[in-house]
Short mmCIF file of C-alpha atoms in Angstrom, two decimals:
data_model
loop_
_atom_site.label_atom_id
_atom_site.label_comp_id
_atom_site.label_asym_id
_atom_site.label_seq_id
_atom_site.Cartn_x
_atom_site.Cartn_y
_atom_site.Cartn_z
CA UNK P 10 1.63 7.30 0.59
CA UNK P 11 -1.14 5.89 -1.44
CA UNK P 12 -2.04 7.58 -4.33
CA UNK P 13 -6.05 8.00 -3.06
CA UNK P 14 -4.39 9.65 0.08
CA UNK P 15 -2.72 12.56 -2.40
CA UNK P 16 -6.45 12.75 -4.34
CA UNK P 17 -8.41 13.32 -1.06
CA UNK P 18 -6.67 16.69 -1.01
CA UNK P 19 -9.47 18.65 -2.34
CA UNK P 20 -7.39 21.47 -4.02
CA UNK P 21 -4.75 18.94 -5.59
CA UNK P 22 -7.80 16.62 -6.21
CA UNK P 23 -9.60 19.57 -8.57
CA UNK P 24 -6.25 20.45 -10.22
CA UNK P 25 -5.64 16.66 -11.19
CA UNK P 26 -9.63 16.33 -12.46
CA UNK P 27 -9.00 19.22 -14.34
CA UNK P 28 -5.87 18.34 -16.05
CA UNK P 29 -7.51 15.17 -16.58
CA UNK P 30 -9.82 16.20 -18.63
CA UNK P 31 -8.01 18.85 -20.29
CA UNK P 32 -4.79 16.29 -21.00
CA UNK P 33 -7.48 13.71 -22.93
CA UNK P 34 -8.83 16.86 -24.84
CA UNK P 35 -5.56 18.00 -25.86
CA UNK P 36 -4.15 14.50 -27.20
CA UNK P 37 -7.31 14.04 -28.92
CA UNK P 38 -7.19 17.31 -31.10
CA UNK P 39 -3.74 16.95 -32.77
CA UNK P 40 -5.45 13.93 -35.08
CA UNK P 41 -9.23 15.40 -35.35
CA UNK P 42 -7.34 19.17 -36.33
CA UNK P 43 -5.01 16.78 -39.19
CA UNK P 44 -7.85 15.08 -40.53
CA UNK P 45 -10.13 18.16 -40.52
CA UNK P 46 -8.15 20.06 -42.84
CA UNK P 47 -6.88 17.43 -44.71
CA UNK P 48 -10.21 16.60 -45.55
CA UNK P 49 -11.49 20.23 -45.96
CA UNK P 50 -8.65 21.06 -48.06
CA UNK P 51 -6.90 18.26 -49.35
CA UNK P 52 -3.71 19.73 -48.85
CA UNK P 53 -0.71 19.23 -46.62
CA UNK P 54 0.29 22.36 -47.50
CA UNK P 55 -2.54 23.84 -45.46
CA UNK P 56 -1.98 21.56 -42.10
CA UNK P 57 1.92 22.67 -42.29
CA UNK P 58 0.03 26.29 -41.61
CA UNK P 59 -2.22 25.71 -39.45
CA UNK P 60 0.11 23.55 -37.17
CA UNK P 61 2.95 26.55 -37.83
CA UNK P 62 0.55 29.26 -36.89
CA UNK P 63 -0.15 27.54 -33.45
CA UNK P 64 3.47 26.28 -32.45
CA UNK P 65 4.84 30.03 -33.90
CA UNK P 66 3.30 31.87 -30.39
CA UNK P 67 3.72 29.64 -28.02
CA UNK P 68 7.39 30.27 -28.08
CA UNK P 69 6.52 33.64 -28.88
CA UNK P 70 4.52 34.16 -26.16
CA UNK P 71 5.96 31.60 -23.43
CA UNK P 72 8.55 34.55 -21.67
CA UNK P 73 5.33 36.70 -21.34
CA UNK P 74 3.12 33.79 -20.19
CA UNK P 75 5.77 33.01 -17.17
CA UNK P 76 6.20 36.57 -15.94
CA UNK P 77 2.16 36.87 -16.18
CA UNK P 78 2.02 33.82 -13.99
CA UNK P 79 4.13 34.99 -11.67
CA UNK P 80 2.78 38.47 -11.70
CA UNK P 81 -1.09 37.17 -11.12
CA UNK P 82 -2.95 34.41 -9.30
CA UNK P 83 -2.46 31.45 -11.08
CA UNK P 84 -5.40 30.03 -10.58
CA UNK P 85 -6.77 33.16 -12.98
CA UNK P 86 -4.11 32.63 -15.35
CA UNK P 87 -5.24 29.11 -15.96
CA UNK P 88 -8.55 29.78 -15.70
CA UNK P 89 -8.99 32.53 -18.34
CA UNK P 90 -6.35 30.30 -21.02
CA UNK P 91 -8.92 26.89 -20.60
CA UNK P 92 -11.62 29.37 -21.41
CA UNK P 93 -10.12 30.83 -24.14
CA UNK P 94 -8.65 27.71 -25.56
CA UNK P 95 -12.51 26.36 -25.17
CA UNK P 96 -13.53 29.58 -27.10
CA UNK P 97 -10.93 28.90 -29.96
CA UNK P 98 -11.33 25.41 -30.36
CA UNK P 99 -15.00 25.95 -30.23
CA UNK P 100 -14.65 28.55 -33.41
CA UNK P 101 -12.65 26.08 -35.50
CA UNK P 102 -15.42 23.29 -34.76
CA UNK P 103 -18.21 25.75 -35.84
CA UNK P 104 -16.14 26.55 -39.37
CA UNK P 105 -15.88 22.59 -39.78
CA UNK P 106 -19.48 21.67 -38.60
CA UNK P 107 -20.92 24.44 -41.02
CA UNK P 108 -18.97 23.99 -43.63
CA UNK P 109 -17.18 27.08 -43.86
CA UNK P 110 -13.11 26.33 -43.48
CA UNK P 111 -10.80 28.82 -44.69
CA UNK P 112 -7.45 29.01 -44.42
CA UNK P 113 -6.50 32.18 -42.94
CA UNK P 114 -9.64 31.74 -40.73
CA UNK P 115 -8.34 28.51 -39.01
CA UNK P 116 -4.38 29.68 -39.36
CA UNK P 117 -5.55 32.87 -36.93
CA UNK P 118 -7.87 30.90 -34.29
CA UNK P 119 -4.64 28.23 -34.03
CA UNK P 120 -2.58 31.11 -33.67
CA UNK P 121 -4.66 32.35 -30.59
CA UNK P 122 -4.67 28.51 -29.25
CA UNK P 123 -1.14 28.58 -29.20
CA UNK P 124 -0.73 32.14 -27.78
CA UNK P 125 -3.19 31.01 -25.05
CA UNK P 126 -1.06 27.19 -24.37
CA UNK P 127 2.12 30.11 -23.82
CA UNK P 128 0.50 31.26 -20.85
CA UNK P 129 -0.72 27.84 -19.67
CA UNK P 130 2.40 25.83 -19.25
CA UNK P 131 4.16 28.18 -17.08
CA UNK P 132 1.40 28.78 -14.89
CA UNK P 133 1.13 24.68 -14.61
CA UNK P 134 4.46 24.43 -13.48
CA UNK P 135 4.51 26.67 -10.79
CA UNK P 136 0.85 25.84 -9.41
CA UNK P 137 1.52 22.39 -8.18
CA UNK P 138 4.13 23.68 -5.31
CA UNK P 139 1.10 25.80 -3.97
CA UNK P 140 -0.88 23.04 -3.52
CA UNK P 141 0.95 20.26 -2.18
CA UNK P 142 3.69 20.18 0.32
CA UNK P 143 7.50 19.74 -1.08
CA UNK P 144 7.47 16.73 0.41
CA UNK P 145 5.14 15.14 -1.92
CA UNK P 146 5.83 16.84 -4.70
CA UNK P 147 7.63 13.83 -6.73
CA UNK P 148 4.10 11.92 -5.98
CA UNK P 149 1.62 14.74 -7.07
CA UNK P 150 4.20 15.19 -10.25
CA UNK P 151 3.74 11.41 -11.03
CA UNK P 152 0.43 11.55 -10.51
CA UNK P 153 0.09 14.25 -13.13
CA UNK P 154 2.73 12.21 -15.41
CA UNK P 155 0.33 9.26 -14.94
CA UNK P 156 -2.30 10.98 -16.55
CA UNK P 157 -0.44 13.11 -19.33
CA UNK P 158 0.80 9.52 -20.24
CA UNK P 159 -2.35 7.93 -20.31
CA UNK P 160 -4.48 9.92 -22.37
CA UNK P 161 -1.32 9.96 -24.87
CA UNK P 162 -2.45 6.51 -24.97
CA UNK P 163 -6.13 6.89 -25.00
CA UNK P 164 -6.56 10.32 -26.66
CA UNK P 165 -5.51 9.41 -30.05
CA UNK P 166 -7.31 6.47 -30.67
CA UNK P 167 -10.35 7.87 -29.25
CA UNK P 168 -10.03 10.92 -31.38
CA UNK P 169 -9.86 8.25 -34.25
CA UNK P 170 -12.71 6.49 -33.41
CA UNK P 171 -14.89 9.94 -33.18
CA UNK P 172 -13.49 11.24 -36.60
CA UNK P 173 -15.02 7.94 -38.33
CA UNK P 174 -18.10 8.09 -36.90
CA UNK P 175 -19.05 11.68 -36.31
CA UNK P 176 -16.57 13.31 -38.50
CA UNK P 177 -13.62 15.67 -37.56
CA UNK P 178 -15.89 19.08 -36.06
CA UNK P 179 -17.24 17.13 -33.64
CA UNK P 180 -14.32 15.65 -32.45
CA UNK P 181 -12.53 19.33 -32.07
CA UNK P 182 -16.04 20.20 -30.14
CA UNK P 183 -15.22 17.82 -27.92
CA UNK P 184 -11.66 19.02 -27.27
CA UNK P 185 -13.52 22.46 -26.73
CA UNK P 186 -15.65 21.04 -24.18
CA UNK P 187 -12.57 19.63 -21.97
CA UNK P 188 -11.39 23.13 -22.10
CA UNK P 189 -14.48 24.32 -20.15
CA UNK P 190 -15.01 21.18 -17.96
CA UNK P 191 -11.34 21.89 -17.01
CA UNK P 192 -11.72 25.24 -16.17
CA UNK P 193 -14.74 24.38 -14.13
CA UNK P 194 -12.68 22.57 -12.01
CA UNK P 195 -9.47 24.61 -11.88
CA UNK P 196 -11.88 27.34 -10.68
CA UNK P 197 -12.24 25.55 -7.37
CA UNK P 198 -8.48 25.81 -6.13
CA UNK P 199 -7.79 27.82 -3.36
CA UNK P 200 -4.98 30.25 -4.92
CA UNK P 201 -5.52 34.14 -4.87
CA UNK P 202 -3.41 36.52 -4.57
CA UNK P 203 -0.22 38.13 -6.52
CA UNK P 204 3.19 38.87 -6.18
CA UNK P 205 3.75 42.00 -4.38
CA UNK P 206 7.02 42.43 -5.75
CA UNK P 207 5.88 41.82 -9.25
CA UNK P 208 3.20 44.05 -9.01
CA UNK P 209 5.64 47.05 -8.08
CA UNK P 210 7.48 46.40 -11.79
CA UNK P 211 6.48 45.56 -15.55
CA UNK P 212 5.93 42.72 -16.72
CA UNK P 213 8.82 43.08 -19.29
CA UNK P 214 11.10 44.16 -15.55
CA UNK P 215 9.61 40.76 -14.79
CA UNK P 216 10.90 38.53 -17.75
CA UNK P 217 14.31 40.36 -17.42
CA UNK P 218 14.29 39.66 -13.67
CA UNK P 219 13.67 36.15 -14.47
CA UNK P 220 16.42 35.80 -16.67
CA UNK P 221 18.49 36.81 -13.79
CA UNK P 222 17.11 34.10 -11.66
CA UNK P 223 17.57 31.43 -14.59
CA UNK P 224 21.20 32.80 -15.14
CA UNK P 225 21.59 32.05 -11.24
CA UNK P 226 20.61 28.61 -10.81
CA UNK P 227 23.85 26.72 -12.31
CA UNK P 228 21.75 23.44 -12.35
CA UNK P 229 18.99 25.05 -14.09
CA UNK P 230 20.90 26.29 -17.07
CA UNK P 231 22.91 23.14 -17.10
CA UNK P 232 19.76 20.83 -17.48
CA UNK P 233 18.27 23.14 -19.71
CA UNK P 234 21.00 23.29 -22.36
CA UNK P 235 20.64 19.53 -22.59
CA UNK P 236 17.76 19.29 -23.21
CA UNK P 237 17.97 22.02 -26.27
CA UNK P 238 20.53 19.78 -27.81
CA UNK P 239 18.43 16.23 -26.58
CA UNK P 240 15.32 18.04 -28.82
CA UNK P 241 17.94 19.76 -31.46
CA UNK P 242 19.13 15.48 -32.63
CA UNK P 243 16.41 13.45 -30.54
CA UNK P 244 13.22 15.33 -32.13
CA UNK P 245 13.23 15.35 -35.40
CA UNK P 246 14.98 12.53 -36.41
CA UNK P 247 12.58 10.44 -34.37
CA UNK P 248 9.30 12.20 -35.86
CA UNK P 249 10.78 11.84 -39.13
CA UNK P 250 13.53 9.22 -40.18
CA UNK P 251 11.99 6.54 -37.17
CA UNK P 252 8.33 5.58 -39.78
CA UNK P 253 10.60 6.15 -42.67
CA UNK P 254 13.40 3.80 -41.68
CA UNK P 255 10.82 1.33 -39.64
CA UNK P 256 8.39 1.24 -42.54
CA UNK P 257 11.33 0.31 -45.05
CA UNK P 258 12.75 -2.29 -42.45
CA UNK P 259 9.85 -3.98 -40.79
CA UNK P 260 6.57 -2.47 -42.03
CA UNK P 261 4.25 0.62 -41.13
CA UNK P 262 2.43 -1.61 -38.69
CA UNK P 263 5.62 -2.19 -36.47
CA UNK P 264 5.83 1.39 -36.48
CA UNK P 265 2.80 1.89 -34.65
CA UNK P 266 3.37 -0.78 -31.96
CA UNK P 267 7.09 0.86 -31.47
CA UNK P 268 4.77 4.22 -30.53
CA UNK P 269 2.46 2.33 -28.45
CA UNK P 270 4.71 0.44 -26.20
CA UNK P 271 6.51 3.30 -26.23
CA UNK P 272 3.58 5.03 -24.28
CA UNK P 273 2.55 2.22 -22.63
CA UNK P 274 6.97 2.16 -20.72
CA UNK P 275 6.17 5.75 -19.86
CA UNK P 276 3.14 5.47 -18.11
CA UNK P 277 4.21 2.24 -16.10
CA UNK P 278 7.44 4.58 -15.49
CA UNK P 279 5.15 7.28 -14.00
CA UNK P 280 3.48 4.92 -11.68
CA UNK P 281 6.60 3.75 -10.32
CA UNK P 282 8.02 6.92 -9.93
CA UNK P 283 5.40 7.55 -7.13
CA UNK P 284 6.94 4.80 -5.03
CA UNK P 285 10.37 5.05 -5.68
CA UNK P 286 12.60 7.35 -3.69
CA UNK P 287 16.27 8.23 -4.19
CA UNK P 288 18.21 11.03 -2.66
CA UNK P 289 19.53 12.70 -5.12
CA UNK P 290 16.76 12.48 -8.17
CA UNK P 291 17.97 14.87 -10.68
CA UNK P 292 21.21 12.72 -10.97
CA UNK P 293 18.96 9.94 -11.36
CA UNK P 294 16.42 11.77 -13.86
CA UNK P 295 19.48 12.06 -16.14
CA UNK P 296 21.26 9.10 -16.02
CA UNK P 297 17.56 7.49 -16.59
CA UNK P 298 17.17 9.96 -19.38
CA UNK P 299 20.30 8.11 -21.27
CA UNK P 300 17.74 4.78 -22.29
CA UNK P 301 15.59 7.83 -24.29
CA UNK P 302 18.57 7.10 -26.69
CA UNK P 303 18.07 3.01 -27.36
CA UNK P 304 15.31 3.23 -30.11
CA UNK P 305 17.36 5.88 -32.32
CA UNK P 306 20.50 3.65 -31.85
CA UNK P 307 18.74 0.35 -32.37
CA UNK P 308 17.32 1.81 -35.70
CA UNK P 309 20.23 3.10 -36.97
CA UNK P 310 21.93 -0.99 -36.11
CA UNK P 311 19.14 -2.31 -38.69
CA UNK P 312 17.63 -4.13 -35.34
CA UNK P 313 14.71 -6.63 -35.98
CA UNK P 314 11.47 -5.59 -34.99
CA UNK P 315 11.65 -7.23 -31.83
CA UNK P 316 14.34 -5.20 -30.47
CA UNK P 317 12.91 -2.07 -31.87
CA UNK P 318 9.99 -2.29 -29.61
CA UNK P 319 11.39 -3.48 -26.88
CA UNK P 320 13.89 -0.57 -26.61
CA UNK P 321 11.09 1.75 -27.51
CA UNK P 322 9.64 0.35 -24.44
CA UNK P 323 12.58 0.70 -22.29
CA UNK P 324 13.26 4.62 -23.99
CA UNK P 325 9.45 4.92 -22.47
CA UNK P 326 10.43 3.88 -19.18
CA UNK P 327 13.51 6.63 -18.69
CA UNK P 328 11.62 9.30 -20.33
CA UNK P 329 9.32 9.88 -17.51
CA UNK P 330 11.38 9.22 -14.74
CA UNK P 331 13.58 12.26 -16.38
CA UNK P 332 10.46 14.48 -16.78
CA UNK P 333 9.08 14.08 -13.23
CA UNK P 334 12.88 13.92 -11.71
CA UNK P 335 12.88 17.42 -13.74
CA UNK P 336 9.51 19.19 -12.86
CA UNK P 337 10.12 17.87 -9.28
CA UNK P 338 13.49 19.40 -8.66
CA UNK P 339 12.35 22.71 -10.30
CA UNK P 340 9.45 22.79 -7.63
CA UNK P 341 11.40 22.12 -4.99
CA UNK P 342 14.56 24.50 -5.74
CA UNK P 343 13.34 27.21 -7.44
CA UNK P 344 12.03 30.02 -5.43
CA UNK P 345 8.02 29.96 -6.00
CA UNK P 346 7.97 34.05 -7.07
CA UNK P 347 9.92 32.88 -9.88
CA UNK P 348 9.15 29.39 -10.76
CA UNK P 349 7.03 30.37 -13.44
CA UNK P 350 9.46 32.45 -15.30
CA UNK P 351 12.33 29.90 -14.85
CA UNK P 352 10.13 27.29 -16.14
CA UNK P 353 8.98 30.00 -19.28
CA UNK P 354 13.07 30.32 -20.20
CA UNK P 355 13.57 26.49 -19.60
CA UNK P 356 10.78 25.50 -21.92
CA UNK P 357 11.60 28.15 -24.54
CA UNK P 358 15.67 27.31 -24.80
CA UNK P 359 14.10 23.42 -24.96
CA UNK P 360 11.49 23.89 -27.81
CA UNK P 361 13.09 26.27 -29.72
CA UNK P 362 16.03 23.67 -31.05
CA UNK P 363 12.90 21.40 -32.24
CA UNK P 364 12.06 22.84 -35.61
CA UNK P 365 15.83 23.23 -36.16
CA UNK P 366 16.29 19.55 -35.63
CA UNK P 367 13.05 18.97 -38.11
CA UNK P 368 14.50 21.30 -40.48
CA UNK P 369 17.94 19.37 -40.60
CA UNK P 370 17.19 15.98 -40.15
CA UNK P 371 16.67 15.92 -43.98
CA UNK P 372 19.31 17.46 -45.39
CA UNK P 373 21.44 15.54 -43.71
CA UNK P 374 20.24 11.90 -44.24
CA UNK P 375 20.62 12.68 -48.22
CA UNK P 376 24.03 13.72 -47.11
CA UNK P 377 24.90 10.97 -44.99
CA UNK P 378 22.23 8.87 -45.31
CA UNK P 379 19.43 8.05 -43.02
CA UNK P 380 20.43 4.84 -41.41
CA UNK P 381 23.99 6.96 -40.05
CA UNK P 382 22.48 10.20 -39.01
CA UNK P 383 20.13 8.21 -36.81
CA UNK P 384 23.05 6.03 -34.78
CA UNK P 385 24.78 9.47 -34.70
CA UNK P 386 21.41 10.84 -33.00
CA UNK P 387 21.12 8.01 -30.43
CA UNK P 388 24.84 8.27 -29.28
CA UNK P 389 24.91 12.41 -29.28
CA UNK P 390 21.54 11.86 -27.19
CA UNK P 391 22.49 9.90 -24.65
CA UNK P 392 25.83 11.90 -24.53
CA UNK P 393 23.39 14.94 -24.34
CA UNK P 394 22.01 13.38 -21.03
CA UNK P 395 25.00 12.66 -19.25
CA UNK P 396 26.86 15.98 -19.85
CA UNK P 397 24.93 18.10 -17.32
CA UNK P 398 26.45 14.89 -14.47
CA UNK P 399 29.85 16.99 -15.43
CA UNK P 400 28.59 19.89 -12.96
CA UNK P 401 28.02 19.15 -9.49
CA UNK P 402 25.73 20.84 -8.47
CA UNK P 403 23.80 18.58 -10.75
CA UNK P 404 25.28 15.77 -9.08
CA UNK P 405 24.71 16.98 -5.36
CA UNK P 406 21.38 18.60 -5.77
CA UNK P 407 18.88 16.79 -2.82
CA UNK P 408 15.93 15.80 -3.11
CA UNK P 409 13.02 16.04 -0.46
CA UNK P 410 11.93 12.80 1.03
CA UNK P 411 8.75 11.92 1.08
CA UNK P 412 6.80 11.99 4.97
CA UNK P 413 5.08 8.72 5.17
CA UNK P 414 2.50 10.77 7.00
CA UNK P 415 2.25 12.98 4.34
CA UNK P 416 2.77 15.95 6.78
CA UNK P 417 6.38 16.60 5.93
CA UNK P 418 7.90 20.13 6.84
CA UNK P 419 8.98 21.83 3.68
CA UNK P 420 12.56 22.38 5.47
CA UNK P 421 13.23 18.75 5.56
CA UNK P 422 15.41 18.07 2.20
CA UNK P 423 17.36 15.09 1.89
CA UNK P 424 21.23 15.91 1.89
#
């Protein structure tokens, strides 16, 4: 199936502008948010806060945010967080633009962003299943990949570009104005209604049910506990050993081309991913998942720069195969009342081992030094990949094929 074919879908084709839009936003604001307090405040001190105060409630918040999905339409859900995430972005542009940053100001608006992105991602998960069939949801999910991918490409350099000519507030405004152009168009889908089930319990009888259903799916769990450990060694020794290490090998400058091509092997991944078809895709999602592992081995072997990039381009390529062979399987296995608050304990067991792998990452390269702990990384994360292979119904779980006349029955899985 073509990829225009999927777009002339007019719900799916609103959902995709929309997370267009709100995708480029969101990679741009991560730079234009650094430099604005940097430059407001001169102090590192203060962006360690305000990036604290919004990554603090979105795990916080993320077990609420899937039983809320669940529990209401999720085209409201998504709705009301891009307006509100327009709203708070908006107020942090205003203190910037008029001069008046503060501190505790900022640290509280980021702290509603995040608390807002809690109830977002869930809701994102579990809304693509309602609007295309299962047959096609590896295509819409690469589709959505494509994008993510590309504006991790585009965003940052664009937000770059804005903060040196028009300064960092009006490059947040900007980001604040995705927000509501987003909205605008996830206001068009076609989803109403709420669980019926949900609405007869709370919504704290909601996260616990949803526990329950995690608990449940043995592939689920599995996956999910690899991918805590993959972020609890992967993480935070890439974010913070990979420039150190690359800088004293090669230069800063090879450090941004490993980041680039990087990008660049993960959106020509997502493209592909739309074509390709394989029966059993969550086997392949992790065994693809392993090359994730070459760039933290090849800088812990003292590689040239060559090689550095080139398996930062390959670690690009199995990254999104894993994460669409992940979201795809979800969608297609997971019963829709509960998708949400699957996803919600999936994403929170995966984020949650990130700041402990920032936190440690130090400590332990003075201990062992940095070159070690890396190649110790790179083999415990591709080790981290293969492990949930171990369980069968890993192995064995099918995956719907897609219906070259893109009217496949939903009851049609691939065995």
């Amino acid at each position: 199936m073509h990829p225009s074919l999927l777009l002339r879908q007019a719900p799916f084709r609103s959902f995709f502008a929309g997370r267009l839009v709100s995708l480029l936003g969101s990679s741009m604001a991560p730079v234009a948010l650094a430099f604005a307090v940097l430059d407001a405040s001169s102090s590192g001190q203060d962006l360690g806060v305000v990036l604290a105060a919004h990554m603090l409630p979105l795990l916080a918040f993320l077990l609420v945010g899937g039983a809320v999905a669940d529990r209401f339409p999720r085209r409201t859900v998504l709705v009301t967080a891009h307006l509100g995430a327009a709203f708070t972005q908006g107020a942090v542009a205003a203190l910037l633009l008029t001069g008046h940053y503060s501190l505790p100001l900022v640290a509280t608006i980021e702290f509603l962003n995040g608390a807002l992105a809690a109830f977002t991602t869930p809701a994102l998960r579990g809304v693509v299943p309602q609007l295309v069939a299962k047959s096609l949801l590896q295509q819409a999910n690469s589709l959505l990949g494509s994008a993510r991918n590309a504006s991790k490409i585009l965003g940052p350099s664009l937000s770059g570009v804005l903060v040196v000519a028009v300064g960092s507030g009006p490059a947040i405004a900007f980001d604040a104005l995705t927000y509501l152009v987003a909205a605008g168009f996830l206001a068009r889908l076609p989803l109403t209604g709420a669980s019926e089930a949900s609405q007869r319990s709370t919504v704290s009888a909601d996260i616990r049910d949803g526990w329950s259903a995690f608990r449940a799916i043995r592939w689920v769990w599995v996956g999910t506990l690899s991918f805590c450990l993959l972020n609890l060694v992967q993480t935070g020794t890439w974010q913070i050993l990979g420039p150190q290490l690359t800088r004293q090998l090669s230069g800063e400058t090879t450090w941004g081309f490993v980041l680039s091509v990087r990008g660049v092997g993960m959106l020509a991944s997502s493209v592909l991913m739309y074509r390709l078809t394989v029966r059993h895709l969550l086997r392949f999602g992790q065994l693809a998942g392993v090359l994730g592992a070459l760039p933290l081995i090849a800088l812990g072997a003292r590689v040239h720069a060559p090689w550095l990039i080139t398996a930062a381009f390959v670690a690009g390529l199995g990254s999104s195969v894993t994460a669409v062979a992940w979201d795809t399987s979800l969608q297609e296995h997971v019963p829709a009342h509960v998708l949400s608050r699957v996803s919600s304990y999936d994403d929170l067991l995966s984020y949650v081992a990130i700041p402990v792998g920032q936190l440690s990452v130090g400590p332990l390269a003075e201990a062992f030094g940095p070159f070690r702990v890396t190649a110790v990384a790179g083999v415990v994360s591709a080790a981290a990949t293969l492990i949930p292979l171990a369980s069968r119904a890993v192995r064995r779980l099918p995956h719907a094929r897609p219906d070259s006349s893109a009217r496949a029955a939903d009851s049609c899985p691939a065995t």
